[in-house]
Short mmCIF file of C-alpha atoms and ligand atoms in Angstrom, two decimals:
data_model
loop_
_atom_site.label_atom_id
_atom_site.label_comp_id
_atom_site.label_asym_id
_atom_site.label_seq_id
_atom_site.Cartn_x
_atom_site.Cartn_y
_atom_site.Cartn_z
CA MET D 159 9.87 -8.82 -16.39
CA GLU D 160 7.56 -9.81 -19.18
CA VAL D 161 3.89 -9.91 -18.25
CA GLN D 162 0.97 -11.81 -19.77
CA ASP D 163 -1.66 -10.12 -21.97
CA GLU D 164 -4.10 -7.80 -20.25
CA SER D 165 -7.13 -9.57 -21.73
CA ASP D 166 -7.46 -12.09 -18.90
CA LEU D 167 -7.21 -9.49 -16.18
CA GLU D 168 -10.96 -9.08 -15.74
CA THR D 169 -11.50 -12.83 -15.41
CA PHE D 170 -8.70 -12.95 -12.88
CA LEU D 171 -10.09 -10.11 -10.73
CA GLN D 172 -13.49 -11.78 -10.79
CA TRP D 173 -11.94 -15.11 -9.79
CA ALA D 174 -10.13 -13.39 -6.91
CA ALA D 175 -13.34 -11.69 -5.75
CA ALA D 176 -15.07 -15.08 -5.61
CA LEU D 177 -12.30 -16.24 -3.26
CA GLY D 178 -12.90 -13.26 -0.98
CA VAL D 179 -10.00 -11.06 -2.07
CA SER D 180 -11.10 -7.49 -1.43
CA ASP D 181 -9.83 -3.92 -1.28
CA SER D 182 -12.87 -2.86 0.69
CA PRO D 183 -12.51 -2.28 4.45
CA ILE D 184 -15.26 -4.67 5.45
CA LYS D 185 -14.99 -7.20 8.21
CA LYS D 186 -14.88 -10.93 7.62
CA SER D 187 -18.45 -11.49 8.81
CA GLU D 188 -19.63 -9.00 6.21
CA VAL D 189 -18.18 -10.76 3.16
CA PRO D 190 -21.06 -10.67 0.64
CA THR D 191 -22.70 -13.95 -0.38
CA PHE D 192 -22.55 -12.90 -4.03
CA PRO D 193 -19.04 -11.66 -4.73
CA PRO D 194 -18.66 -8.51 -6.82
CA SER D 195 -17.41 -8.77 -10.39
CA SER D 196 -14.01 -7.46 -9.32
CA CYS D 197 -12.05 -7.63 -6.09
CA LEU D 198 -10.79 -4.08 -6.73
CA GLY D 199 -12.41 -0.68 -7.23
CA HIS D 200 -12.95 0.53 -3.68
CA SER D 201 -9.33 1.44 -2.87
CA LEU D 202 -7.21 0.18 -5.75
CA SER D 203 -7.15 -0.54 -9.46
CA VAL D 204 -4.63 -2.28 -11.70
CA SER D 205 -2.64 0.26 -13.65
CA HIS D 206 0.57 0.58 -15.63
CA PHE D 207 3.61 2.50 -14.34
CA PRO D 208 6.27 2.37 -17.06
CA VAL D 209 9.11 3.75 -14.93
CA ALA D 210 8.17 2.20 -11.58
CA GLY D 211 7.56 -1.49 -12.04
CA GLY D 212 5.15 -1.75 -14.99
CA ARG D 213 1.90 -3.34 -13.89
CA GLY D 214 1.02 -2.17 -10.40
CA LEU D 215 -1.79 -0.93 -8.17
CA ALA D 216 -3.10 2.64 -8.18
CA ALA D 217 -5.22 4.37 -5.53
CA VAL D 218 -8.74 4.99 -6.86
CA ARG D 219 -9.37 7.51 -4.07
CA ASP D 220 -7.29 9.39 -1.52
CA VAL D 221 -5.92 6.79 0.86
CA MET D 222 -4.73 7.53 4.38
CA LYS D 223 -1.53 6.20 5.89
CA GLY D 224 -2.30 3.03 7.87
CA GLU D 225 -5.54 2.22 6.03
CA LEU D 226 -6.19 -1.36 5.05
CA VAL D 227 -6.11 -1.41 1.26
CA LEU D 228 -6.23 -5.13 0.44
CA ARG D 229 -7.15 -8.41 2.09
CA VAL D 230 -6.36 -11.81 0.62
CA PRO D 231 -7.97 -14.69 2.55
CA LYS D 232 -6.03 -17.86 3.29
CA GLU D 233 -8.10 -19.84 0.74
CA ALA D 234 -6.69 -17.59 -1.99
CA LEU D 235 -3.04 -18.04 -0.98
CA MET D 236 -1.07 -20.52 -3.06
CA THR D 237 1.28 -22.49 -0.82
CA SER D 238 2.94 -25.89 -1.05
CA GLU D 239 0.44 -27.03 1.55
CA SER D 240 -2.65 -25.76 -0.29
CA LEU D 241 -1.42 -27.35 -3.54
CA ARG D 242 -0.54 -30.76 -2.11
CA SER D 243 -3.76 -30.93 -0.06
CA LYS D 244 -5.73 -30.96 -3.33
CA ASP D 245 -3.41 -33.28 -5.24
CA GLN D 246 -2.90 -36.82 -3.94
CA LYS D 247 -0.27 -37.70 -6.51
CA LEU D 248 1.81 -34.66 -5.57
CA SER D 249 1.34 -35.33 -1.88
CA ALA D 250 2.42 -38.97 -2.20
CA ALA D 251 5.42 -38.12 -4.37
CA LEU D 252 6.61 -35.37 -2.01
CA CYS D 253 6.73 -37.86 0.88
CA LYS D 254 9.57 -39.63 -0.95
CA TYR D 255 11.63 -36.44 -1.40
CA GLN D 256 11.87 -35.11 2.13
CA LYS D 257 15.35 -33.70 1.55
CA LEU D 258 14.18 -31.05 -0.91
CA SER D 259 14.07 -27.51 0.48
CA SER D 260 10.77 -25.65 0.95
CA ASN D 261 11.60 -23.52 -2.10
CA GLN D 262 12.24 -26.59 -4.26
CA VAL D 263 8.96 -28.12 -3.10
CA LEU D 264 7.04 -24.95 -3.94
CA ALA D 265 8.77 -24.68 -7.34
CA VAL D 266 7.87 -28.28 -8.25
CA SER D 267 4.30 -27.82 -6.95
CA LEU D 268 3.95 -24.67 -9.05
CA LEU D 269 5.22 -26.37 -12.22
CA ASN D 270 2.96 -29.33 -11.45
CA GLU D 271 0.00 -26.94 -11.35
CA VAL D 272 1.03 -25.33 -14.65
CA THR D 273 1.15 -28.81 -16.23
CA LYS D 274 -2.58 -29.18 -15.53
CA GLY D 275 -3.43 -26.32 -17.90
CA LYS D 276 -7.01 -25.06 -17.79
CA VAL D 277 -8.12 -27.80 -15.40
CA THR D 278 -6.51 -26.30 -12.31
CA ARG D 279 -8.53 -23.89 -10.19
CA TRP D 280 -5.48 -21.63 -10.21
CA TYR D 281 -5.58 -21.18 -13.97
CA PRO D 282 -6.75 -17.50 -13.93
CA TYR D 283 -3.95 -16.69 -11.49
CA LEU D 284 -1.26 -18.63 -13.34
CA LYS D 285 -2.16 -16.77 -16.54
CA GLN D 286 -1.39 -13.48 -14.75
CA LEU D 287 2.14 -14.49 -13.83
CA PRO D 288 4.98 -12.97 -15.87
CA ARG D 289 6.30 -15.21 -18.64
CA SER D 290 9.91 -14.39 -17.92
CA TYR D 291 12.06 -12.60 -15.38
CA ASP D 292 15.33 -10.71 -15.28
CA LYS D 293 16.82 -11.69 -11.98
CA LEU D 294 20.54 -12.45 -11.82
CA SER D 295 20.20 -16.21 -12.21
CA SER D 296 18.62 -15.70 -15.64
CA PHE D 297 21.59 -13.61 -16.83
CA GLY D 298 23.77 -15.19 -19.51
CA GLN D 299 27.56 -14.95 -19.59
CA LEU D 300 27.53 -11.66 -21.55
CA GLU D 301 25.25 -9.89 -19.09
CA ILE D 302 27.16 -11.29 -16.12
CA GLU D 303 30.45 -9.98 -17.50
CA ALA D 304 28.81 -6.62 -18.13
CA LEU D 305 28.49 -6.19 -14.34
CA GLN D 306 32.30 -5.66 -14.36
CA MET D 307 32.81 -5.79 -10.55
CA ASP D 308 34.21 -9.09 -9.27
CA ASP D 309 31.85 -9.29 -6.29
CA ALA D 310 28.78 -8.84 -8.49
CA ILE D 311 30.04 -11.32 -11.08
CA TRP D 312 30.62 -13.84 -8.30
CA THR D 313 27.12 -13.22 -6.90
CA ALA D 314 25.55 -13.75 -10.32
CA GLU D 315 27.53 -16.92 -11.03
CA ARG D 316 26.64 -18.27 -7.61
CA ALA D 317 22.95 -17.49 -8.25
CA VAL D 318 23.01 -19.39 -11.57
CA GLU D 319 24.81 -22.31 -9.95
CA LYS D 320 22.36 -22.43 -7.04
CA ASP D 321 19.38 -22.65 -9.40
CA LYS D 322 21.15 -25.38 -11.42
CA ILE D 323 21.79 -27.47 -8.32
CA ASP D 324 18.21 -27.00 -7.07
CA TRP D 325 16.86 -28.01 -10.48
CA ARG D 326 19.05 -31.12 -10.77
CA GLU D 327 18.01 -32.25 -7.32
CA ALA D 328 14.34 -31.85 -8.18
CA THR D 329 14.36 -33.56 -11.62
CA ALA D 330 13.58 -37.04 -10.27
CA LEU D 331 10.49 -35.73 -8.48
CA MET D 332 9.37 -33.82 -11.58
CA GLY D 333 9.80 -37.01 -13.63
CA GLU D 334 7.70 -38.96 -11.15
CA LEU D 335 4.96 -36.34 -11.47
CA ASN D 336 5.03 -36.66 -15.28
CA LEU D 337 5.45 -32.94 -15.83
CA LYS D 338 5.31 -31.85 -19.45
CA PRO D 339 8.83 -32.06 -20.96
CA GLN D 340 9.05 -28.28 -21.45
CA LEU D 341 8.23 -27.78 -17.75
CA MET D 342 11.10 -30.02 -16.70
CA THR D 343 13.75 -27.89 -18.40
CA PHE D 344 16.18 -25.58 -16.60
CA LYS D 345 14.45 -22.64 -18.29
CA ALA D 346 11.13 -23.63 -16.71
CA TRP D 347 12.89 -24.07 -13.37
CA LEU D 348 14.33 -20.56 -13.64
CA TRP D 349 10.81 -19.28 -14.25
CA ALA D 350 9.39 -21.08 -11.20
CA SER D 351 12.33 -20.07 -9.01
CA ALA D 352 12.05 -16.41 -10.08
CA THR D 353 8.30 -16.46 -9.50
CA ILE D 354 8.94 -17.61 -5.95
CA SER D 355 11.85 -15.26 -5.33
CA SER D 356 10.12 -12.14 -6.62
CA ARG D 357 6.48 -12.75 -5.68
CA THR D 358 6.10 -14.84 -2.55
CA MET D 359 5.28 -13.27 0.79
CA HIS D 360 6.22 -14.36 4.25
CA ILE D 361 3.91 -16.74 6.12
CA PRO D 362 4.70 -18.24 9.50
CA TRP D 363 4.09 -21.87 8.53
CA ASP D 364 6.26 -22.25 5.41
CA SER D 365 9.67 -20.70 4.85
CA ALA D 366 9.09 -20.71 1.07
CA GLY D 367 6.27 -18.21 1.66
CA CYS D 368 3.01 -17.99 -0.26
CA LEU D 369 1.94 -16.70 -3.63
CA CYS D 370 -0.63 -14.02 -2.95
CA PRO D 371 -2.96 -13.26 -5.90
CA VAL D 372 -3.49 -9.50 -6.41
CA GLY D 373 -1.25 -8.79 -3.39
CA ASP D 374 1.68 -9.61 -5.67
CA PHE D 375 0.71 -6.72 -7.96
CA PHE D 376 2.23 -4.19 -5.53
CA ASN D 377 5.48 -2.72 -6.82
CA TYR D 378 8.39 -1.80 -4.59
CA ALA D 379 9.45 1.37 -2.82
CA ALA D 380 12.58 1.41 -0.65
CA PRO D 381 11.83 1.90 3.03
CA ALA D 382 13.75 5.18 2.96
CA GLU D 383 12.15 6.60 6.05
CA GLU D 384 13.57 3.74 8.08
CA PRO D 385 17.13 4.08 9.36
CA TYR D 386 19.04 2.26 6.66
CA HIS D 387 22.10 0.10 7.17
CA SER D 388 22.24 1.08 10.78
CA GLU D 389 25.88 1.91 11.48
CA ASN D 390 26.67 -0.67 14.09
CA LYS D 391 25.02 -3.64 12.56
CA PRO D 392 25.03 -5.22 9.12
CA HIS D 393 22.24 -4.29 6.74
CA GLN D 394 19.17 -6.43 6.92
CA ASN D 395 15.81 -6.84 5.30
CA VAL D 396 13.36 -5.39 7.70
CA PHE D 397 10.10 -5.77 5.82
CA PRO D 398 10.67 -8.76 3.61
CA LEU D 399 8.20 -9.70 0.92
CA HIS D 400 9.53 -13.20 0.79
CA ASP D 401 12.11 -13.34 3.55
CA THR D 402 12.67 -16.86 4.71
CA SER D 403 14.85 -16.12 7.70
CA PRO D 404 13.53 -16.84 11.15
CA GLY D 405 12.94 -14.05 13.61
CA LYS D 406 11.86 -11.45 11.09
CA VAL D 407 9.64 -8.56 12.04
CA GLN D 408 6.07 -9.69 12.14
CA ASN D 409 2.86 -7.80 11.75
CA ALA D 410 1.52 -7.47 15.24
CA GLY D 411 -1.95 -8.45 14.02
CA LYS D 412 -5.11 -7.05 15.48
CA SER D 413 -8.60 -7.91 16.51
CA VAL D 414 -11.35 -8.20 13.91
CA GLU D 415 -13.30 -5.64 15.92
CA GLU D 416 -10.67 -2.96 15.36
CA PRO D 417 -11.30 -0.51 12.54
CA PHE D 418 -9.17 -1.37 9.48
CA TYR D 419 -7.53 2.03 9.20
CA ALA D 420 -5.54 4.70 10.97
CA HIS D 421 -2.74 2.35 12.09
CA GLU D 422 -0.34 5.26 12.16
CA GLN D 423 2.26 3.38 14.17
CA ARG D 424 2.11 0.19 12.10
CA LEU D 425 5.62 -1.08 11.55
CA ILE D 426 5.15 -3.05 8.39
CA ASP D 427 2.84 -2.67 5.44
CA ALA D 428 1.83 -6.28 4.87
CA GLY D 429 1.51 -9.49 6.80
CA TYR D 430 -0.56 -12.58 7.47
CA GLU D 431 -3.08 -12.03 10.25
CA GLU D 432 -4.10 -15.18 12.04
CA GLU D 433 -7.23 -13.67 13.64
CA ILE D 434 -8.92 -13.05 10.32
CA ALA D 435 -6.99 -15.71 8.37
CA ALA D 436 -6.00 -13.28 5.67
CA TYR D 437 -2.98 -11.51 4.24
CA CYS D 438 -3.50 -7.79 4.88
CA PHE D 439 -1.89 -4.83 3.13
CA TYR D 440 -1.82 -1.35 4.69
CA ALA D 441 -0.96 2.00 3.13
CA ARG D 442 2.52 2.98 4.23
CA ARG D 443 1.84 6.69 3.67
CA ASN D 444 -0.92 8.96 2.41
CA TYR D 445 -1.70 8.54 -1.27
CA ARG D 446 -3.63 10.82 -3.62
CA LYS D 447 -6.11 9.36 -6.07
CA GLY D 448 -4.14 8.01 -9.06
CA ASP D 449 -0.85 7.53 -7.18
CA GLN D 450 0.80 4.15 -7.33
CA VAL D 451 0.43 2.37 -3.97
CA LEU D 452 3.78 0.77 -3.20
CA LEU D 453 4.97 -1.90 -0.85
CA SER D 454 8.32 -2.08 0.86
CA TYR D 455 9.54 -5.65 0.39
CA GLY D 456 12.61 -4.98 2.53
CA THR D 457 15.88 -3.05 2.69
CA TYR D 458 17.87 -4.04 -0.36
CA THR D 459 20.98 -2.90 -2.16
CA ASN D 460 20.70 -2.69 -5.93
CA LEU D 461 22.62 -5.94 -6.33
CA GLU D 462 20.19 -7.67 -3.96
CA LEU D 463 17.23 -6.22 -5.86
CA LEU D 464 18.72 -7.61 -9.07
CA GLU D 465 19.41 -10.95 -7.45
CA HIS D 466 15.96 -11.48 -5.96
CA TYR D 467 13.63 -9.32 -8.05
CA GLY D 468 15.32 -8.54 -11.37
CA PHE D 469 15.25 -4.75 -11.16
CA LEU D 470 17.13 -1.92 -9.50
CA LEU D 471 16.36 1.60 -8.33
CA HIS D 472 18.12 4.61 -9.81
CA GLU D 473 17.76 6.36 -6.46
CA ASN D 474 18.26 3.67 -3.85
CA PRO D 475 19.02 5.07 -0.38
CA ASN D 476 20.03 1.57 0.70
CA ASP D 477 22.61 0.96 -1.98
CA ILE D 478 26.20 0.38 -0.91
CA ALA D 479 29.59 -0.37 -2.44
CA PHE D 480 32.52 -2.43 -1.25
CA ILE D 481 36.23 -1.90 -1.84
CA PRO D 482 38.62 -4.84 -1.60
CA LEU D 483 40.41 -4.82 1.76
CA GLU D 484 43.66 -6.49 2.59
CA PRO D 485 43.11 -9.92 4.22
CA ASN D 486 44.64 -8.90 7.58
CA MET D 487 42.15 -6.02 7.88
CA TYR D 488 39.23 -8.39 8.38
CA SER D 489 40.87 -10.00 11.38
CA LEU D 490 41.49 -6.63 13.03
CA CYS D 491 37.88 -5.95 13.89
CA SER D 492 34.90 -7.85 15.22
CA TRP D 493 32.46 -6.44 12.70
CA PRO D 494 31.19 -8.75 9.98
CA LYS D 495 32.63 -8.33 6.50
CA GLU D 496 29.29 -7.01 5.19
CA SER D 497 29.46 -4.01 7.50
CA LEU D 498 32.66 -2.73 5.87
CA TYR D 499 31.10 -0.75 3.04
CA ILE D 500 30.59 2.68 1.52
CA HIS D 501 27.18 4.33 1.83
CA GLN D 502 25.27 5.46 -1.23
CA ASP D 503 26.26 9.08 -0.45
CA GLY D 504 29.95 8.13 -0.53
CA LYS D 505 30.61 8.05 3.20
CA PRO D 506 32.54 5.04 4.49
CA SER D 507 30.57 3.04 7.06
CA PHE D 508 31.43 3.39 10.72
CA ALA D 509 32.92 -0.12 10.78
CA LEU D 510 34.97 0.45 7.62
CA LEU D 511 36.49 3.66 8.95
CA ALA D 512 37.24 2.17 12.36
CA THR D 513 38.86 -0.88 10.78
CA ILE D 514 41.11 1.12 8.45
CA ARG D 515 42.04 3.51 11.28
CA LEU D 516 43.18 0.58 13.37
CA TRP D 517 44.99 -1.03 10.47
CA ALA D 518 46.83 2.23 9.74
CA THR D 519 48.09 2.34 13.33
CA PRO D 520 51.52 0.80 14.00
CA VAL D 521 51.01 -2.73 15.40
CA THR D 522 52.56 -1.86 18.77
CA TYR D 523 50.03 0.94 19.40
CA ARG D 524 46.91 -0.85 18.23
CA ARG D 525 45.98 -2.21 21.64
CA SER D 526 46.23 1.15 23.36
CA VAL D 527 44.17 3.05 20.75
CA GLY D 528 41.65 0.30 19.97
CA HIS D 529 38.96 1.88 22.15
CA ILE D 530 39.28 5.17 20.21
CA ALA D 531 38.81 3.42 16.88
CA TYR D 532 35.89 1.37 18.21
CA SER D 533 34.15 4.47 19.51
CA GLY D 534 34.27 5.97 16.02
CA HIS D 535 36.79 8.72 16.65
CA GLN D 536 39.85 9.52 14.61
CA ILE D 537 43.06 8.32 16.17
CA SER D 538 45.29 11.17 15.05
CA ALA D 539 45.46 13.64 12.18
CA GLU D 540 48.31 11.68 10.64
CA ASN D 541 46.39 8.41 10.90
CA GLU D 542 43.30 10.06 9.41
CA VAL D 543 45.24 11.29 6.39
CA THR D 544 46.62 7.79 5.79
CA VAL D 545 43.11 6.30 6.09
CA LEU D 546 41.46 8.76 3.71
CA GLU D 547 44.27 8.51 1.17
CA TRP D 548 44.10 4.73 1.32
CA ILE D 549 40.35 4.77 0.64
CA VAL D 550 40.76 7.23 -2.26
CA GLN D 551 43.53 5.13 -3.75
CA ASN D 552 41.48 1.94 -3.51
CA CYS D 553 38.33 3.49 -4.96
CA ARG D 554 40.44 4.80 -7.85
CA ALA D 555 42.04 1.39 -8.34
CA LEU D 556 38.64 -0.29 -8.49
CA LEU D 557 37.36 2.27 -11.00
CA GLY D 558 40.58 1.97 -12.99
CA ASN D 559 40.19 -1.81 -13.28
CA CYS D 560 36.87 -1.46 -15.08
CA SER D 561 36.96 -1.63 -18.86
CA THR D 562 34.66 1.41 -19.15
CA SER D 563 34.48 4.78 -17.41
CA ILE D 564 31.37 6.40 -15.94
CA GLU D 565 31.09 8.68 -19.00
CA GLU D 566 31.32 5.70 -21.35
CA ASP D 567 28.66 3.83 -19.40
CA GLU D 568 26.38 6.87 -19.63
CA LEU D 569 26.84 7.03 -23.41
CA LEU D 570 26.28 3.31 -23.68
CA LEU D 571 23.05 3.55 -21.72
CA ASN D 572 21.77 6.34 -23.97
CA THR D 573 22.41 4.14 -26.95
CA ILE D 574 20.72 1.13 -25.34
CA HIS D 575 17.68 3.31 -24.52
CA LYS D 576 17.48 4.41 -28.15
CA ILE D 577 17.52 0.80 -29.31
CA GLN D 578 14.77 -0.07 -26.85
CA ASP D 579 12.63 2.97 -27.64
CA TYR D 580 12.84 2.86 -31.43
CA ASN D 581 13.81 -0.75 -31.93
CA THR D 582 16.55 0.50 -34.24
CA SER D 583 19.64 -1.44 -35.13
CA ILE D 584 22.60 -0.79 -32.87
CA ASP D 585 24.67 2.24 -33.81
CA PHE D 586 27.55 2.75 -31.42
CA GLY D 587 28.88 5.76 -33.29
CA ASP D 588 28.65 7.93 -30.18
CA VAL D 589 30.30 5.45 -27.90
CA SER D 590 34.05 5.78 -27.47
CA ARG D 591 36.30 3.05 -28.81
CA ALA D 592 37.14 1.93 -25.27
CA CYS D 593 33.74 0.39 -24.81
CA ILE D 594 33.23 -0.98 -28.29
CA ILE D 595 34.48 -4.43 -27.31
CA GLU D 596 31.59 -5.07 -24.98
CA PRO D 597 28.78 -4.08 -27.36
CA SER D 598 30.34 -6.05 -30.18
CA ALA D 599 29.07 -9.30 -28.69
CA PHE D 600 25.58 -7.86 -28.39
CA LEU D 601 25.98 -6.26 -31.81
CA GLU D 602 26.70 -9.62 -33.34
CA MET D 603 23.56 -11.00 -31.79
CA ASN D 604 21.53 -8.04 -33.04
CA ASP D 605 22.77 -8.31 -36.59
CA ARG D 606 21.61 -11.88 -36.98
CA LYS D 607 18.53 -12.27 -39.13
CA LEU D 608 15.66 -12.57 -36.70
CA ARG D 609 13.13 -14.86 -38.24
CA SER D 610 10.58 -15.49 -35.56
CA GLN D 611 8.75 -13.53 -32.89
CA VAL D 612 10.44 -15.73 -30.30
CA GLN D 613 13.87 -14.57 -31.48
CA ILE D 614 12.78 -10.93 -31.39
CA CYS D 615 11.55 -11.34 -27.81
CA ARG D 616 14.78 -13.07 -26.87
CA LYS D 617 16.75 -10.16 -28.27
CA ALA D 618 14.64 -7.68 -26.30
CA ARG D 619 15.26 -9.64 -23.10
CA LEU D 620 18.99 -9.77 -23.75
CA ILE D 621 19.16 -6.02 -24.37
CA HIS D 622 17.08 -5.35 -21.24
CA ARG D 623 19.33 -7.48 -19.04
CA TRP D 624 22.42 -5.87 -20.55
CA LYS D 625 20.92 -2.47 -19.71
CA LEU D 626 20.30 -3.62 -16.12
CA ALA D 627 23.93 -4.72 -15.83
CA VAL D 628 25.24 -1.40 -17.18
CA GLU D 629 22.87 0.55 -14.91
CA TRP D 630 24.04 -1.46 -11.94
CA ARG D 631 27.76 -0.93 -12.56
CA LEU D 632 27.17 2.77 -13.25
CA SER D 633 25.41 3.28 -9.91
CA TYR D 634 28.20 1.37 -8.18
CA LYS D 635 30.89 3.50 -9.82
CA ARG D 636 29.02 6.65 -8.82
CA ILE D 637 29.16 5.57 -5.17
CA LEU D 638 32.93 5.09 -5.49
CA CYS D 639 33.26 8.57 -7.06
CA GLU D 640 31.17 10.09 -4.27
CA CYS D 641 33.48 8.40 -1.80
CA ILE D 642 36.57 9.87 -3.49
CA SER D 643 35.01 13.37 -3.32
CA HIS D 644 34.00 12.86 0.30
CA CYS D 645 37.47 11.71 1.34
CA ASN D 646 39.18 14.50 -0.61
CA GLU D 647 36.98 17.05 1.14
CA ARG D 648 37.90 15.55 4.49
CA LEU D 649 41.57 15.57 3.54
CA GLU D 650 41.40 19.31 3.22
CA ASN D 651 40.71 19.39 6.95
CA PRO D 652 41.84 16.16 8.61
CA PHE D 653 41.30 17.60 12.09
CA LEU D 654 37.53 17.40 11.70
CA ASN D 655 35.82 14.31 13.02
CA VAL D 656 34.73 12.00 10.24
CA SER D 657 31.28 10.83 11.18
C1 SAM V 720 5.63 -8.54 -6.67
S1 SAM V 720 5.88 -8.15 -8.31
C2 SAM V 720 5.08 -6.61 -8.50
C3 SAM V 720 4.09 -6.59 -9.64
C4 SAM V 720 4.65 -6.73 -11.01
N1 SAM V 720 4.99 -5.44 -11.57
C5 SAM V 720 3.67 -7.46 -11.92
O1 SAM V 720 3.36 -6.95 -12.98
O2 SAM V 720 3.24 -8.54 -11.60
C6 SAM V 720 7.58 -7.73 -8.23
C7 SAM V 720 8.19 -7.42 -9.56
O3 SAM V 720 7.73 -6.16 -10.06
C8 SAM V 720 8.80 -5.42 -10.63
N2 SAM V 720 9.02 -4.22 -9.80
C9 SAM V 720 8.51 -3.99 -8.57
N3 SAM V 720 8.83 -2.78 -8.12
C10 SAM V 720 9.58 -2.21 -9.06
C11 SAM V 720 10.22 -0.94 -9.19
N4 SAM V 720 10.16 -0.03 -8.22
N5 SAM V 720 10.91 -0.68 -10.32
C12 SAM V 720 10.99 -1.60 -11.32
N6 SAM V 720 10.40 -2.83 -11.26
C13 SAM V 720 9.71 -3.13 -10.15
C14 SAM V 720 10.02 -6.33 -10.60
O4 SAM V 720 10.06 -7.02 -11.82
C15 SAM V 720 9.69 -7.28 -9.47
O5 SAM V 720 10.31 -8.53 -9.61
#
């Protein structure tokens, strides 16, 4: 993610303060008549965290778990509704395009606001938005192929296609609004779509969510303390930043009279609170002065983080891997396909094990032992050996189909880091011949004479996205390796329960 210059930050924080954004635990009735010069300083400050999200929010004092650390009033939230209510032309045009989704409407409304330049009241906020993003739909063919796993490649291609369709459908409306030509391009659409995907927060009245100035400076921490990918149900996003699905967990809200701290039992760390008409952010744990205060946007695998936010975590307790199953396996069980996975620590999920145990049972016995498989117990030692060997074999096959090994990916990443750190030309001397083919395409790109700053930035983006793809496939392969080790350990004693 490429962020705007820091120089406008002060103006932005002042602008936000004037709208009532505050990190001070005061009640609504106490909002000062003359806003302070910054909306931050009491609990938080903007800081830079190179290895955990770049620009983010740091605690300026010790903060207790459950304390309110930021409030963003409704007037400061950018929503389709707030934009169209101040723009008659937009409002009239939108009436003619009722079939567009909420996300498309917000994307067009956002681009329409950007078209206005300095005239819009949102200008200080718009200047703070990143100029470009790295989510899957902005990956080119090279980066997509670098993911190596079919499922991930399919996810990336689908993401690109989805954005293309959304953009095509919205072009007539954008034309009617006379957007600047450069804001009607697919590139501009990708920017708007990524802004929405990675920065909007849930609100009850619009499934596209809202853009929340300053609140969108919180970087992400996985909700590791929550039970992840609960064994009997598919994984889900429990605390979504931008979740658009109905029925999601909601902040219970509270009375204005209540003190804004010590909500030890609070289930989520951010939410819109009707009673005070503000988006409120609470500390999820205790923080020491200087620590980065993080938000849990939801429970995501690394591929989902890449798809929606354009980053991944090197230690993601919610990451999972899938191995291809035979078509008849899916019909054997009632669990959804997504629940048949391998945990980050290499253990097969409950549903995956049960399904393979049943599949490895002779057809005539399946009915009589179904209840054993469904209760999570091994059916017999012989069956267990078949199951574990099958998993090992399939993990190996998946790893074997990749054009690079784990060791080669590690070497490749070292080299990519060197290029990024020292901006040197690519030297793949250390990388084995087996993975030379892949870098050669990037190498070709790098060797071209770079005349302008724009081209240099483009190269940096390409290298960064390539690195993300290699990091992703490496973490996926490590899960498969963990699974092989786990199964081999179990095979040494198949009489033990696998749970
Ligand atoms: C809501 S914004 C957070 C603030 C953002 N860093 C900024 O400067 O505006 C979400 C984006 O921040 C980045 N990000 C958040 N958490 C991260 C993390 N733990 N590691 C790497 N990047 C992260 C990703 O680019 C993500 O799309």
